[in-house]
Amino acid sequence: MSTIAPHDLAQVANVCQHISNAVHAVYVGPPSVSEAILVALVARGHLLLEGPPGIAKTTLARAFATVIGGNHRRIQFTADLLPADITGTYVLDMKTNNFVLREGPIFTNILLCDEINRAPAKTQAALLEAMQERQVTIEGETRALPSPFLVLATQNPIEQHGTYPLPEAQLDRFLMKLRLGFPTAADERKMLDMYGAAVARPPVVIAAASLLALQALADNVHVAPELLDYIVALAQFTRNHRQVLLGVSPRAALALLQAAKARALVRGRAYVTPDDIRDLTSAVFTHRMLMDVDNGTDEARREAIIAEALASVRFRTPVGIAS
């Protein structure tokens, strides 16, 4: 069972609600998006947002960086972007006649990678070590990145001219992928009301160091053995489906476990429920599946297979416990 004290759970739920309120004071959008970013932060993961330009993704990243007492940087990915433009490089200091490191934008808490699929593979590779190991190697020297560290990447699902599909190894390093659309009429109307008005900078709700404590607390969220079996069965379903060329990796199963534990904590629970897993499976699994080209490779097809998995794979309720 979990060792998280009830008063700690209440405090976490209160802080998470304050974070959401502070973010939505400047960002107009569905609460599920802000919760997903918070889950990714608590789960020590990264998030890929797929949607059209102009839907306030940068505003969202800036707001989150502010409320957690951290900083953020933005990189506009282009075809001529070099790895050194991300990680930094050594330059000659004319005063000391020594080479010193000029840190790149990756040395931050929240890194917004705009249109990440517009950079070639060599540049994409500069992110792999950072996303997995929380460190970068520059000229043979390894340097740790700030904590917490979150890559919040975006890509346009429509315009594909001049883009490079993200390699499977990099997609696998994103904890979740969310598809964002245009705002509802009510949200867009609210944006128009806010335009031009002086919007207060969101307050710092939680210090970056305290967020690290939340991450450690999430490790203690209880997961029943039957839920572990449920995650494995869902992963196995994707690997055995006749229309899937390559199912999700073991890292995907671990990612679903991490995300479920973080979601439970964010919602004030010390235990994971089957609904935590069901609600997160699509966001965690779809971008990790390699489809057979003869059966369609679009996102809708992947989501249909995940829906099929959730309908076919049943959670086995422990004996003696009501379903």
Short mmCIF file of N, CA, C and O in Angstrom, two decimals, residues 2 11 70 84 87 105 110 113 130-131 155 167 223 288:
data_model
loop_
_atom_site.label_atom_id
_atom_site.label_comp_id
_atom_site.label_asym_id
_atom_site.label_seq_id
_atom_site.Cartn_x
_atom_site.Cartn_y
_atom_site.Cartn_z
N SER A 2 0.25 2.38 -0.34
CA SER A 2 0.99 3.63 -0.40
C SER A 2 1.36 4.12 1.00
O SER A 2 0.64 3.90 1.97
N GLN A 11 -2.76 18.37 0.53
CA GLN A 11 -1.93 19.50 0.18
C GLN A 11 -1.55 19.47 -1.30
O GLN A 11 -1.56 20.51 -1.98
N GLY A 70 10.12 28.40 -12.33
CA GLY A 70 11.24 28.06 -13.19
C GLY A 70 11.36 29.03 -14.36
O GLY A 70 10.77 30.11 -14.36
N ALA A 84 24.39 22.48 -32.16
CA ALA A 84 24.99 23.47 -31.25
C ALA A 84 24.02 24.60 -30.94
O ALA A 84 24.15 25.26 -29.90
N THR A 87 22.22 22.84 -27.86
CA THR A 87 23.00 22.50 -26.68
C THR A 87 23.97 23.59 -26.26
O THR A 87 24.32 23.70 -25.09
N PRO A 105 19.88 27.04 -25.39
CA PRO A 105 18.55 27.20 -24.76
C PRO A 105 18.06 25.95 -24.05
O PRO A 105 17.08 26.02 -23.31
N ILE A 110 11.59 24.46 -18.71
CA ILE A 110 10.63 24.07 -19.73
C ILE A 110 11.15 24.55 -21.09
O ILE A 110 11.35 25.75 -21.31
N CYS A 113 9.80 23.44 -27.96
CA CYS A 113 10.36 23.15 -29.28
C CYS A 113 9.25 23.33 -30.32
O CYS A 113 8.43 22.42 -30.51
N ALA A 130 19.31 14.47 -23.87
CA ALA A 130 18.71 15.39 -22.92
C ALA A 130 17.37 14.87 -22.41
O ALA A 130 17.08 14.93 -21.20
N MET A 131 16.54 14.32 -23.29
CA MET A 131 15.22 13.86 -22.90
C MET A 131 15.27 12.60 -22.05
O MET A 131 14.43 12.43 -21.16
N GLN A 155 4.05 20.22 -33.21
CA GLN A 155 4.18 20.00 -34.65
C GLN A 155 2.81 20.20 -35.30
O GLN A 155 1.77 19.97 -34.69
N PRO A 167 11.96 10.35 -35.78
CA PRO A 167 12.30 8.93 -35.70
C PRO A 167 11.61 8.26 -34.53
O PRO A 167 11.30 8.90 -33.52
N VAL A 223 0.14 0.92 -6.79
CA VAL A 223 -0.40 0.30 -8.00
C VAL A 223 -0.63 -1.18 -7.70
O VAL A 223 0.32 -1.92 -7.40
N ARG A 288 3.59 5.76 -30.44
CA ARG A 288 4.66 4.77 -30.38
C ARG A 288 4.39 3.57 -31.28
O ARG A 288 5.24 2.67 -31.37
#
